[in-house]
Amino acid sequence: MASEFDLIARHFTPAAPASDAGVALGVGDDCALLSPRAGQRLAVSVDTSVADVHFPAEAPAEAIGHRALAVSLSDLAAMGAEARWCLMALAMNEPDEAWIADYARGFHRLCATTGTALVGGDVTCGTLSIGVTVMGEVPPELALTRSGASVGELIAVTGSLGGGAGGLALWQRGERDLAHPLLTRYLRPQPRLAAGQALRGLATAAIDISDGLLADLEHVLEASGVGARLDPSALPLAEGLVMALGDDAARRAALAGGDDYELLVTLPAAQLATARQRLADIGLALSVVGEVSETPGIAGVEASDVRGWQHFAPPFVGGAPGPGRRP
């Protein structure tokens, strides 16, 4: 049986990084030695993905590898940061070489497409779970945070919403056509790194939509000391969502289903045209869904809708379930 060191050597030791990757010492030692660029601030985030909580254990291993990295990179996107490096810790019950090879392929492929160097981590025995720490760089004066929203600014979202929750609902019904757009959104989310960088200097606050639009908007409102008025009719729904869930459940999925990994931003109305053009240049839409207000809370939606993914709360009842939660 292969040891964890064999597995790391075979599957998680990338080829020597490019000379401009900022990696002085990578996988294989007690620590990685990294060289951030001059004048940049380091952005760091960590996420843990647990089987049958954040992803189905029986999902394709390649998709699990992609997804584990994508959800962490989404946090860098929300800060307007450029991805540079990551660490990955994998726990699994037994060393299934074929599964690990597929998992590693999905992980490494997203590393390559996002310019992220895997520089270390761990492989150990335990319940299937993955911890990914990502590190990126952002100019200090351009970092996007949750605390900059002001009264009168617009609230906007990138891309479309509800696809993650819709894909989970289909998976739970037994749908296994991985080409279905909703399953693609759920199993292989795309971190909006280019969008976060494009919105530097335009957006005043930002967050990635992981726990649901309403729950994540509440984080921005609390950090900024403001409220919001939403227009649910303006929500950009994911392709196939209404057909899969019906009108009401589709709206709930977009509001509170989570797992979309789009960006929610606030910005002055005067910056909207420029922001839309920058995102159009990378093939992404920006939809206005509300306005920042002075009154605390979120107006325009029912109180029962203001609920996103919470690990230690009861399951969602009705509409779309929370991310990864098995009803």
Rosetta silent file (secondary structure, phi, psi, omega in degrees, C-alpha in Angstrom):
SEQUENCE: MASEFDLIARHFTPAAPASDAGVALGVGDDCALLSPRAGQRLAVSVDTSVADVHFPAEAPAEAIGHRALAVSLSDLAAMGAEARWCLMALAMNEPDEAWIADYARGFHRLCATTGTALVGGDVTCGTLSIGVTVMGEVPPELALTRSGASVGELIAVTGSLGGGAGGLALWQRGERDLAHPLLTRYLRPQPRLAAGQALRGLATAAIDISDGLLADLEHVLEASGVGARLDPSALPLAEGLVMALGDDAARRAALAGGDDYELLVTLPAAQLATARQRLADIGLALSVVGEVSETPGIAGVEASDVRGWQHFAPPFVGGAPGPGRRP
SCORE:     score description
SCORE:     0.000 S_00000001
   1 L     0.000  136.105 -177.747    0.000    0.000    0.000 S_00000001
   2 L   -67.729  140.667  174.554    1.327    3.427   -0.929 S_00000001
   3 L   -82.146  167.732  177.873    2.437    5.726    1.887 S_00000001
   4 H   -62.077  -29.491 -179.989    1.340    9.331    2.111 S_00000001
   5 H   -71.295  -36.852  175.332    4.825   10.326    0.914 S_00000001
   6 H   -63.482  -44.056 -178.921    4.467    8.156   -2.175 S_00000001
   7 H   -62.746  -43.175  178.972    1.073    9.708   -2.909 S_00000001
   8 H   -62.390  -44.294 -178.455    2.419   13.229   -2.502 S_00000001
   9 H   -63.810  -39.716 -175.546    5.385   12.475   -4.752 S_00000001
  10 H   -79.412  -37.344 -168.425    3.227   10.909   -7.469 S_00000001
  11 H  -115.398  -21.234 -171.762    0.184   13.157   -7.450 S_00000001
  12 L  -128.082   23.608  173.947    0.856   16.420   -5.626 S_00000001
  13 L  -114.915   96.336 -177.075    4.407   17.418   -6.534 S_00000001
  14 L   -66.314  163.656  171.408    4.148   19.735   -9.532 S_00000001
  15 L   -61.132  162.908 -179.781    6.933   20.256  -12.009 S_00000001
  16 L   -52.556  128.828 -178.402    9.347   23.039  -11.172 S_00000001
  17 L   -67.134  159.780  176.838    7.398   26.319  -11.187 S_00000001
  18 L   -60.644  155.311 -175.544    8.146   29.059  -13.659 S_00000001
  19 L   -62.990  -22.829 -179.123   10.879   31.454  -12.631 S_00000001
  20 L   -97.933   13.159 -176.911    8.322   34.235  -12.098 S_00000001
  21 L   -79.893   -9.927  178.677    6.027   32.125   -9.881 S_00000001
  22 L    74.749   22.422 -179.539    7.580   33.474   -6.680 S_00000001
  23 E  -109.058  104.984  176.978    8.358   29.992   -5.316 S_00000001
  24 E   -79.426  -32.449  177.588   11.846   29.776   -3.841 S_00000001
  25 E  -151.220  123.772 -174.828   11.104   26.350   -2.322 S_00000001
  26 L  -108.589 -136.584 -175.110    7.970   24.318   -2.974 S_00000001
  27 L   -61.205  138.503  173.374    6.598   20.851   -2.190 S_00000001
  28 L   120.292   -9.553  177.896    8.889   18.476   -0.301 S_00000001
  29 L  -119.526 -178.608 -177.542   10.225   20.437    2.649 S_00000001
  30 L   -68.674  -29.877  177.054    8.771   21.435    6.030 S_00000001
  31 L  -140.525  157.432  167.911    7.660   24.805    4.674 S_00000001
  32 L   -88.691  148.849  174.835    7.380   26.514    1.328 S_00000001
  33 E  -113.741  118.618 -173.222    9.457   29.636    0.755 S_00000001
  34 E  -119.464  154.637 -178.060    7.593   32.262   -1.237 S_00000001
  35 L  -125.966   90.317  175.950    8.526   35.654   -2.631 S_00000001
  36 L   -61.229  152.107  178.509    5.622   38.129   -2.826 S_00000001
  37 L   -71.817  150.730  177.993    6.062   40.937   -5.318 S_00000001
  38 L   -63.021  138.679  175.855    7.190   44.315   -4.060 S_00000001
  39 L    81.153    5.543  179.948    4.381   46.723   -3.258 S_00000001
  40 L  -107.012  149.129  173.991    1.710   44.013   -3.003 S_00000001
  41 E   -99.768  138.555 -178.314   -0.340   43.024    0.016 S_00000001
  42 E   -82.140  127.096  175.706   -0.747   39.297    0.700 S_00000001
  43 E  -107.492  127.774 -174.935   -4.344   37.997    0.695 S_00000001
  44 E  -132.677  136.797  177.384   -4.821   34.631    2.447 S_00000001
  45 E  -147.605  154.529  177.792   -7.915   32.456    2.924 S_00000001
  46 E  -134.757  141.437  175.423   -8.679   28.860    3.927 S_00000001
  47 E  -135.770  145.509  174.575  -11.712   26.636    3.272 S_00000001
  48 E  -115.288  131.223  177.285  -12.524   23.077    4.319 S_00000001
  49 E  -114.114  123.684 -176.087  -14.698   20.842    2.138 S_00000001
  50 E  -113.952  135.262 -179.872  -16.233   17.768    3.794 S_00000001
  51 E   -57.776  135.891  178.963  -17.784   14.853    1.923 S_00000001
  52 L    64.770   13.093  167.704  -21.608   14.857    1.977 S_00000001
  53 L  -118.515  -51.086  179.649  -21.631   18.315    3.548 S_00000001
  54 L  -103.231  -21.471  178.903  -20.014   20.449    0.851 S_00000001
  55 E  -154.369  152.071  177.045  -19.952   17.934   -1.999 S_00000001
  56 L   -70.533  132.108 -178.931  -21.381   14.446   -2.670 S_00000001
  57 L   -60.423  -28.491 -177.559  -18.830   11.769   -1.813 S_00000001
  58 L   -89.691    4.590  176.161  -19.812    9.869   -4.959 S_00000001
  59 L   -63.679  157.179  178.000  -19.224   12.853   -7.254 S_00000001
  60 L   -56.952  135.856 -176.690  -16.476   12.417   -9.864 S_00000001
  61 H   -59.461  -37.011  178.969  -13.078   12.756   -8.205 S_00000001
  62 H   -60.396  -40.662  178.959  -11.910   15.220  -10.872 S_00000001
  63 H   -68.324  -37.657  178.485  -14.839   17.497  -10.025 S_00000001
  64 H   -62.546  -42.072  177.992  -14.128   17.217   -6.287 S_00000001
  65 H   -63.540  -45.062  177.205  -10.537   18.316   -6.882 S_00000001
  66 H   -58.930  -49.303 -172.839  -11.646   21.254   -9.031 S_00000001
  67 H   -65.040  -39.379 -178.496  -14.330   22.299   -6.579 S_00000001
  68 H   -59.991  -40.312  178.411  -12.108   22.163   -3.500 S_00000001
  69 H   -77.119  -39.759 -175.248   -9.717   24.686   -5.025 S_00000001
  70 H   -60.224  -42.882 -175.722  -12.390   26.800   -6.726 S_00000001
  71 H   -67.567  -28.444  175.824  -14.311   27.614   -3.547 S_00000001
  72 H   -76.903  -42.419  178.420  -11.122   28.874   -1.894 S_00000001
  73 H   -61.560  -27.715  179.088  -10.014   30.889   -4.912 S_00000001
  74 H   -60.122  -31.835  176.765  -13.428   32.562   -4.877 S_00000001
  75 H   -66.550  -37.701  175.373  -12.417   34.342   -1.667 S_00000001
  76 H   -64.716  -39.496  178.720   -9.403   35.841   -3.440 S_00000001
  77 H   -58.424  -41.473 -177.797  -11.709   36.951   -6.253 S_00000001
  78 H   -66.031  -21.533  177.703  -13.898   38.808   -3.752 S_00000001
  79 L   -92.478   -2.783 -175.237  -10.857   40.787   -2.584 S_00000001
  80 L    73.819   22.221 -175.172   -9.802   41.676   -6.113 S_00000001
  81 L   -91.124  154.053  172.215   -6.640   39.629   -5.574 S_00000001
  82 E   -91.618  128.285  179.595   -4.539   37.768   -8.119 S_00000001
  83 E   -69.349  138.597  178.525   -4.094   34.100   -7.199 S_00000001
  84 E  -126.923  -51.317 -171.515   -0.462   33.031   -6.634 S_00000001
  85 E  -140.462  161.149  173.487   -0.108   29.975   -4.357 S_00000001
  86 E  -149.053  156.293  171.415   -2.071   27.300   -2.505 S_00000001
  87 E  -119.256  144.804 -177.461   -1.653   24.579    0.119 S_00000001
  88 E  -135.970  124.881  175.659   -3.843   21.463    0.070 S_00000001
  89 E  -114.224  122.166 -176.824   -4.532   18.964    2.883 S_00000001
  90 E  -116.766  124.715  171.727   -6.418   15.794    1.883 S_00000001
  91 E  -111.662  134.514  179.257   -7.869   13.265    4.325 S_00000001
  92 E  -151.218  154.552 -173.503   -9.281    9.996    2.968 S_00000001
  93 L   -70.616  -35.209  178.795  -10.101    6.574    4.385 S_00000001
  94 L  -150.821  151.545 -175.165   -7.867    4.581    2.046 S_00000001
  95 L   -81.182   84.547  175.944   -5.384    5.405   -0.726 S_00000001
  96 L   -82.622  105.207 -172.442   -7.374    4.667   -3.886 S_00000001
  97 H   -61.371  -40.662 -179.083   -4.777    5.440   -6.557 S_00000001
  98 H   -65.779  -42.184  178.774   -7.262    5.826   -9.407 S_00000001
  99 H   -63.539  -44.751 -178.352   -9.450    8.200   -7.368 S_00000001
 100 H   -63.463  -40.056  179.824   -6.446   10.244   -6.263 S_00000001
 101 H   -61.977  -43.472  178.504   -5.152   10.518   -9.827 S_00000001
 102 H   -66.737  -43.786  178.026   -8.507   11.863  -11.035 S_00000001
 103 H   -57.673  -48.194 -178.433   -8.811   14.198   -8.028 S_00000001
 104 H   -62.685  -36.922  179.509   -5.295   15.543   -8.614 S_00000001
 105 H   -61.447  -44.608  177.990   -6.034   16.092  -12.306 S_00000001
 106 H   -64.380  -40.440 -179.908   -9.003   18.318  -11.474 S_00000001
 107 H   -66.186  -49.464 -177.240   -7.034   20.212   -8.844 S_00000001
 108 H   -66.234  -34.585 -179.611   -3.954   20.739  -11.020 S_00000001
 109 H   -62.567  -43.026  178.754   -6.016   21.762  -14.053 S_00000001
 110 H   -70.961  -33.774  172.877   -7.609   24.622  -12.142 S_00000001
 111 H   -55.416  -46.423 -176.535   -4.217   25.568  -10.712 S_00000001
 112 H   -65.431  -42.059 -175.751   -2.934   25.877  -14.267 S_00000001
 113 H   -75.188  -19.540 -179.288   -5.855   27.918  -15.590 S_00000001
 114 H  -107.947    2.230  179.460   -5.759   30.360  -12.651 S_00000001
 115 L    69.225   32.318 -178.159   -1.982   30.719  -12.318 S_00000001
 116 L  -104.580  125.566  179.835   -1.971   29.143   -8.850 S_00000001
 117 E   -95.315  125.864  172.995    1.099   27.174   -7.741 S_00000001
 118 E   -77.122  118.827 -172.328    0.587   24.245   -5.344 S_00000001
 119 E  -118.985    5.547  177.763    3.445   24.701   -2.862 S_00000001
 120 E   162.676 -179.160  178.931    2.698   22.213   -0.084 S_00000001
 121 E   154.510 -147.676 -173.799    0.133   20.431    2.041 S_00000001
 122 E  -160.887  149.026  170.983   -0.602   17.062    3.605 S_00000001
 123 E  -127.938  127.955 -175.276   -2.203   13.685    2.897 S_00000001
 124 E  -146.227  170.354 -179.116   -3.586   11.719    5.828 S_00000001
 125 E   -91.149  133.477  178.939   -6.057    8.993    6.813 S_00000001
 126 L   164.951 -176.105  176.639   -9.562   10.034    7.877 S_00000001
 127 L   -59.284  138.262 -175.795  -13.034   10.944    6.713 S_00000001
 128 L   -55.936  113.769  177.525  -12.910   12.366    3.192 S_00000001
 129 E  -156.073  155.812 -176.254  -12.262   16.089    3.564 S_00000001
 130 E  -135.948  127.358  173.279  -10.085   18.688    1.892 S_00000001
 131 E  -111.451  126.360 -178.973   -8.568   21.838    3.331 S_00000001
 132 E  -125.347  123.000  172.561   -7.237   24.397    0.863 S_00000001
 133 E  -103.881  128.485  179.034   -5.357   27.550    1.795 S_00000001
 134 E  -115.066  148.129  178.217   -4.972   30.086   -0.996 S_00000001
 135 E  -132.845  136.608  179.297   -2.647   33.055   -1.174 S_00000001
 136 E  -142.694 -178.827 -179.142   -2.790   35.948   -3.577 S_00000001
 137 E  -128.487  145.657  177.948   -1.591   39.490   -4.066 S_00000001
 138 E  -150.770  139.038  175.251   -3.429   42.774   -4.354 S_00000001
 139 L   -59.915  135.281 -173.843   -2.245   46.396   -4.370 S_00000001
 140 H   -53.293  -38.668 -175.085   -2.969   47.803   -0.887 S_00000001
 141 H   -81.810   -5.124 -176.230   -5.066   50.699   -2.150 S_00000001
 142 H  -115.938    0.971  179.999   -7.195   48.490   -4.432 S_00000001
 143 L   -62.864  133.511  176.776   -8.195   45.606   -2.154 S_00000001
 144 L   -89.365  132.784  178.768  -11.977   45.053   -2.100 S_00000001
 145 L  -128.019  179.978 -179.800  -13.499   44.532    1.332 S_00000001
 146 L   -86.511   -9.365 -164.812  -16.974   44.140    2.820 S_00000001
 147 L  -102.661   11.332 -173.492  -16.978   47.452    4.669 S_00000001
 148 L  -102.903    3.895 -176.494  -17.084   50.134    1.959 S_00000001
 149 L   -69.046  140.228  179.800  -20.747   50.256    0.928 S_00000001
 150 L  -126.233  152.742  179.863  -22.468   53.662    1.154 S_00000001
 151 L   -57.061  135.436  179.363  -26.104   54.750    1.072 S_00000001
 152 L    94.738  -13.976  178.877  -27.367   55.331   -2.467 S_00000001
 153 L   -75.999  159.605  178.286  -24.936   52.962   -4.167 S_00000001
 154 E   -83.149  151.952  172.020  -26.085   50.140   -6.411 S_00000001
 155 E  -110.394  125.849 -175.394  -25.987   46.468   -5.453 S_00000001
 156 E  -137.465  158.403  178.281  -24.945   44.228   -8.339 S_00000001
 157 E  -131.202  147.509  174.571  -23.985   40.622   -9.000 S_00000001
 158 E   -82.965  155.854  171.123  -21.821   38.981  -11.625 S_00000001
 159 L    59.488 -136.444 -178.933  -23.060   36.174  -13.841 S_00000001
 160 L  -133.485  162.982 -172.554  -26.211   34.329  -12.789 S_00000001
 161 E  -119.874  158.351  175.112  -27.608   32.963   -9.542 S_00000001
 162 L    90.758   -9.569 -176.012  -29.205   29.780   -8.282 S_00000001
 163 H   -65.414  -37.366  179.902  -27.128   27.396  -10.390 S_00000001
 164 H   -64.329  -49.646  179.252  -25.319   25.829   -7.447 S_00000001
 165 H   -65.914  -37.348  177.839  -28.495   25.052   -5.515 S_00000001
 166 H   -64.096  -41.362  178.003  -30.235   23.954   -8.698 S_00000001
 167 H   -64.844  -40.823  176.813  -27.419   21.562   -9.531 S_00000001
 168 H   -61.627  -43.618  179.459  -27.494   20.095   -6.033 S_00000001
 169 H   -60.230  -41.985  178.212  -31.257   19.567   -6.297 S_00000001
 170 H   -65.170  -42.514  178.694  -30.808   17.725   -9.594 S_00000001
 171 H   -59.123  -42.846 -179.783  -28.016   15.579   -8.165 S_00000001
 172 H   -67.156  -22.873  175.668  -30.231   14.618   -5.241 S_00000001
 173 L   -84.032   -5.293  178.964  -32.949   13.580   -7.715 S_00000001
 174 L   102.623    4.089  178.674  -30.499   11.222   -9.392 S_00000001
 175 L   -69.215  127.867 -179.658  -29.435   13.363  -12.378 S_00000001
 176 L  -128.070   15.180  175.345  -25.917   12.348  -13.445 S_00000001
 177 L   -78.041   98.322 -173.703  -25.544   14.082  -16.815 S_00000001
 178 L   -69.443   -8.420  175.300  -22.452   16.087  -15.943 S_00000001
 179 L   -85.431   -8.186  178.744  -22.920   18.227  -19.047 S_00000001
 180 L   -62.126  132.056 -175.072  -26.148   19.657  -17.597 S_00000001
 181 H   -58.154  -32.670  179.889  -25.499   23.378  -17.006 S_00000001
 182 H   -74.040  -38.603  176.191  -26.798   23.249  -13.422 S_00000001
 183 H   -66.574  -36.093  175.923  -24.649   20.254  -12.488 S_00000001
 184 H   -61.986  -43.604  179.081  -21.686   22.017  -14.051 S_00000001
 185 H   -62.236  -37.655 -177.788  -22.372   25.087  -11.908 S_00000001
 186 H   -76.227  -47.115 -173.153  -22.600   22.958   -8.766 S_00000001
 187 H   -85.892  -27.321 -177.785  -19.695   20.562   -9.293 S_00000001
 188 L  -130.785   62.804  179.134  -17.282   22.825  -11.200 S_00000001
 189 L   -63.299  152.640 -178.725  -17.850   26.418  -10.073 S_00000001
 190 L  -109.859  112.549  178.184  -15.660   29.069  -11.662 S_00000001
 191 L   -64.718  133.731 -172.993  -13.962   31.505   -9.274 S_00000001
 192 L   -88.178   57.158 -177.644  -14.417   35.044  -10.610 S_00000001
 193 H   -63.694  -46.718 -179.129  -10.781   36.081  -10.253 S_00000001
 194 H   -64.471  -36.061  179.357  -10.666   38.170  -13.424 S_00000001
 195 H   -66.610  -42.923  178.623  -13.924   39.904  -12.470 S_00000001
 196 H   -58.824  -42.430  179.073  -12.625   40.829   -9.025 S_00000001
 197 H   -69.541  -36.064  179.262   -9.537   42.399  -10.561 S_00000001
 198 H   -65.910  -27.666 -177.248  -11.603   44.177  -13.221 S_00000001
 199 L   -90.580    1.103  174.314  -13.755   45.770  -10.511 S_00000001
 200 L   -57.963  137.473  177.827  -10.818   47.253   -8.601 S_00000001
 201 L    79.814   -6.644  179.023  -11.250   50.991   -8.249 S_00000001
 202 L  -114.347  -52.172  178.668  -14.947   50.781   -9.171 S_00000001
 203 L   -73.274  144.529  178.254  -16.604   48.584   -6.532 S_00000001
 204 L  -100.244  -21.116  176.271  -16.743   49.959   -2.996 S_00000001
 205 E  -152.624  153.430 -178.987  -17.487   46.624   -1.282 S_00000001
 206 E  -155.912  154.769  174.982  -17.481   43.006   -2.412 S_00000001
 207 E  -157.322  152.049  174.491  -18.097   39.452   -1.247 S_00000001
 208 E   -90.188  148.064 -175.105  -18.374   36.115   -2.991 S_00000001
 209 L   -91.982   90.568  179.463  -21.777   34.431   -2.961 S_00000001
 210 L  -107.744  -36.888 -177.083  -21.098   31.132   -1.228 S_00000001
 211 L   -99.483    0.154 -177.556  -23.814   30.970    1.438 S_00000001
 212 L   119.726  144.105 -177.307  -26.566   32.632   -0.608 S_00000001
 213 H   -52.324  -49.298 -174.861  -27.150   36.144   -1.936 S_00000001
 214 H   -68.560  -44.364 -179.550  -29.126   37.326    1.088 S_00000001
 215 H   -63.126  -42.259 -179.049  -26.844   35.827    3.723 S_00000001
 216 H   -74.420  -33.631  173.550  -23.722   37.205    2.066 S_00000001
 217 H   -61.823  -38.555  178.107  -25.323   40.594    1.459 S_00000001
 218 H   -58.705  -36.475  177.922  -26.079   40.745    5.178 S_00000001
 219 H   -62.259  -42.227  178.563  -22.340   40.394    5.863 S_00000001
 220 H   -65.114  -44.982 -178.238  -21.640   43.429    3.667 S_00000001
 221 H   -62.840  -42.387  179.327  -24.435   45.466    5.250 S_00000001
 222 H   -64.940  -44.059 -179.440  -23.263   44.670    8.766 S_00000001
 223 H   -65.890  -31.767 -176.473  -19.632   45.491    7.963 S_00000001
 224 H   -94.359  -10.941  179.943  -20.645   48.755    6.252 S_00000001
 225 L    69.989   38.183 -178.028  -23.318   49.840    8.742 S_00000001
 226 L  -135.503 -179.273  175.059  -26.048   50.201    6.092 S_00000001
 227 E  -122.614 -170.617 -177.412  -29.201   48.495    4.791 S_00000001
 228 E  -151.483  151.228  168.213  -30.489   47.434    1.400 S_00000001
 229 E  -118.123  121.912 -179.653  -33.530   47.376   -0.869 S_00000001
 230 E  -105.953  153.002  174.051  -33.596   44.416   -3.264 S_00000001
 231 L  -117.132   92.616 -176.678  -35.595   43.847   -6.436 S_00000001
 232 H   -57.162  -26.803 -179.953  -36.099   40.053   -6.658 S_00000001
 233 H   -68.456  -16.182 -178.638  -37.484   40.423  -10.181 S_00000001
 234 H   -91.603   -1.470 -177.585  -34.045   41.636  -11.304 S_00000001
 235 L   -63.672  128.895  176.919  -32.205   38.492  -10.191 S_00000001
 236 L   -81.890  107.555 -174.983  -30.297   36.909  -13.110 S_00000001
 237 E   -84.280  143.015 -179.721  -31.340   33.246  -12.916 S_00000001
 238 L   -63.540  151.670  178.758  -29.022   30.454  -14.017 S_00000001
 239 L   -56.735  128.270  176.415  -29.721   28.657  -17.278 S_00000001
 240 L    81.947    0.567 -173.843  -32.291   25.903  -16.814 S_00000001
 241 H   -69.011  -46.865 -179.192  -33.096   26.848  -13.217 S_00000001
 242 H   -64.069  -40.588  179.493  -36.806   27.611  -13.645 S_00000001
 243 H   -62.980  -36.786 -177.025  -37.316   24.480  -15.731 S_00000001
 244 H   -77.834  -37.709 -171.181  -35.607   22.365  -13.063 S_00000001
 245 H  -114.459  -18.931 -170.980  -37.174   23.847   -9.932 S_00000001
 246 L    91.276  162.974 -172.957  -40.200   25.914  -10.934 S_00000001
 247 H   -59.197  -52.014 -173.697  -40.602   29.679  -10.546 S_00000001
 248 H   -66.825  -47.841 -179.954  -40.851   29.962   -6.761 S_00000001
 249 H   -66.215  -31.845  177.087  -38.099   27.505   -5.894 S_00000001
 250 H   -64.746  -42.161  178.083  -35.859   29.050   -8.560 S_00000001
 251 H   -63.383  -42.515  179.036  -36.266   32.470   -6.933 S_00000001
 252 H   -65.162  -37.967  177.982  -35.474   31.005   -3.515 S_00000001
 253 H   -62.202  -41.212  179.412  -32.415   29.243   -4.918 S_00000001
 254 H   -68.503  -34.803 -178.486  -31.142   32.538   -6.337 S_00000001
 255 H   -79.433  -40.100 -167.666  -31.791   34.387   -3.077 S_00000001
 256 H  -140.004    4.074 -176.165  -30.624   31.862   -0.510 S_00000001
 257 H   -71.732  -35.420  179.558  -29.457   28.619   -2.123 S_00000001
 258 L    79.313 -176.728  178.748  -25.748   29.433   -2.107 S_00000001
 259 L    65.192   24.138  178.334  -22.850   27.720   -3.889 S_00000001
 260 L   -87.562  -36.126 -179.813  -22.928   30.206   -6.768 S_00000001
 261 L    56.895   30.733  165.454  -19.450   31.721   -6.241 S_00000001
 262 L   -86.489  174.008  177.339  -20.415   34.825   -8.154 S_00000001
 263 E  -104.047  136.655  170.573  -19.414   38.236   -6.793 S_00000001
 264 E  -106.925  127.816 -177.259  -21.800   40.627   -5.062 S_00000001
 265 E  -134.178  157.579  166.607  -20.586   44.226   -5.177 S_00000001
 266 E  -113.772  147.609 -179.742  -21.706   47.723   -4.343 S_00000001
 267 E  -161.837  153.233  175.782  -20.712   50.627   -6.547 S_00000001
 268 L   -64.693  147.312  179.074  -21.759   54.204   -7.392 S_00000001
 269 H   -57.082  -32.742 -179.331  -24.235   54.508  -10.262 S_00000001
 270 H   -65.225  -18.766 -178.659  -21.679   56.621  -12.121 S_00000001
 271 H   -97.428   -3.172 -172.875  -19.328   53.614  -12.283 S_00000001
 272 H   -62.411  -47.463 -177.274  -21.892   51.114  -13.575 S_00000001
 273 H   -60.915  -42.787  179.335  -21.265   51.548  -17.302 S_00000001
 274 H   -64.918  -42.522  179.636  -17.504   51.219  -16.857 S_00000001
 275 H   -62.561  -43.626  179.810  -17.904   48.169  -14.627 S_00000001
 276 H   -63.839  -39.231 -179.972  -20.219   46.490  -17.116 S_00000001
 277 H   -66.461  -42.492  179.007  -17.840   47.162  -19.988 S_00000001
 278 H   -60.653  -41.196 -179.971  -14.868   45.747  -18.090 S_00000001
 279 H   -73.667  -35.846  176.380  -16.807   42.575  -17.307 S_00000001
 280 H   -59.561  -34.202  179.274  -18.184   42.325  -20.835 S_00000001
 281 L   -63.747  -22.134  177.153  -14.579   42.295  -22.018 S_00000001
 282 L  -110.492   16.395  173.796  -14.100   39.024  -20.104 S_00000001
 283 L    76.422   32.018 -175.947  -17.460   37.590  -21.138 S_00000001
 284 L  -132.529  141.640  178.717  -19.383   38.225  -17.936 S_00000001
 285 L   -91.928  157.050  174.237  -22.562   40.161  -17.160 S_00000001
 286 E  -129.487  116.766 -175.238  -23.149   42.517  -14.219 S_00000001
 287 E  -111.364  129.828  175.641  -26.772   42.816  -13.063 S_00000001
 288 E   -79.866  126.363 -177.115  -28.120   45.493  -10.703 S_00000001
 289 E  -121.457    0.498  179.608  -30.372   43.821   -8.109 S_00000001
 290 E   174.414 -167.695 -177.136  -30.875   46.588   -5.555 S_00000001
 291 E  -142.716  145.428  176.730  -29.654   49.706   -3.806 S_00000001
 292 E   -75.572  133.241 -177.713  -27.889   50.445   -0.544 S_00000001
 293 E  -124.109  171.969  179.896  -30.190   52.183    1.923 S_00000001
 294 L   -83.728  -30.662 -176.445  -29.934   53.837    5.314 S_00000001
 295 L   -73.772  126.930 -179.364  -32.509   51.638    7.036 S_00000001
 296 L   -59.702  154.063  178.692  -30.948   48.480    8.535 S_00000001
 297 L    94.532 -176.492 -178.775  -31.965   45.123    7.123 S_00000001
 298 E  -119.177  111.909  177.461  -32.984   43.980    3.662 S_00000001
 299 E   -90.429  154.974  176.333  -36.231   45.349    2.231 S_00000001
 300 L    99.448   -6.457  177.884  -38.041   43.863   -0.743 S_00000001
 301 L  -130.825  158.555  177.428  -37.889   40.208    0.329 S_00000001
 302 L   -73.495  146.471 -178.761  -39.830   38.122    2.805 S_00000001
 303 H   -57.669  -33.040 -178.172  -38.224   37.616    6.197 S_00000001
 304 H   -69.010  -17.110  179.642  -38.335   33.846    5.696 S_00000001
 305 H   -80.961  -20.326 -173.559  -36.074   34.183    2.655 S_00000001
 306 L   -81.175   74.741 -178.163  -33.200   35.755    4.599 S_00000001
 307 L  -155.614  121.099  177.040  -31.515   32.498    5.353 S_00000001
 308 L  -115.105 -162.257 -179.462  -28.438   31.019    3.743 S_00000001
 309 L   -69.044  126.876  175.583  -26.193   28.069    4.422 S_00000001
 310 L  -135.437  123.380 -173.812  -25.400   27.625    8.119 S_00000001
 311 L   -62.511  -35.782 -172.589  -23.420   24.578    9.247 S_00000001
 312 L  -108.581   25.258  177.458  -25.018   24.246   12.670 S_00000001
 313 L  -110.805  161.479  176.944  -28.605   25.122   11.712 S_00000001
 314 L   -61.816  159.684  179.299  -31.462   22.783   10.725 S_00000001
 315 L   -62.670  155.610  172.485  -31.776   21.921    7.018 S_00000001
 316 L   -57.882  140.027  175.580  -33.581   24.223    4.625 S_00000001
 317 L  -116.343  118.402 -178.098  -37.282   23.380    4.451 S_00000001
 318 L    84.116  155.960  179.331  -38.900   23.987    1.066 S_00000001
 319 L    65.395 -143.496 -177.208  -37.341   25.461   -2.028 S_00000001
 320 L   -92.677  139.563  176.650  -33.694   24.654   -2.635 S_00000001
 321 L   -72.157  162.004  176.099  -31.578   22.979    0.045 S_00000001
 322 L   -68.314  165.483 -175.462  -28.420   24.596    1.307 S_00000001
 323 L   -56.981  122.999  172.743  -25.094   23.732   -0.312 S_00000001
 324 L    76.620  -14.471 -176.957  -24.186   20.098    0.143 S_00000001
 325 L   -72.494  127.990  177.435  -26.843   19.432    2.772 S_00000001
 326 L   -87.175  117.892 -178.939  -28.639   16.124    2.243 S_00000001
 327 L   -71.457    0.000    0.000  -32.359   16.543    2.981 S_00000001
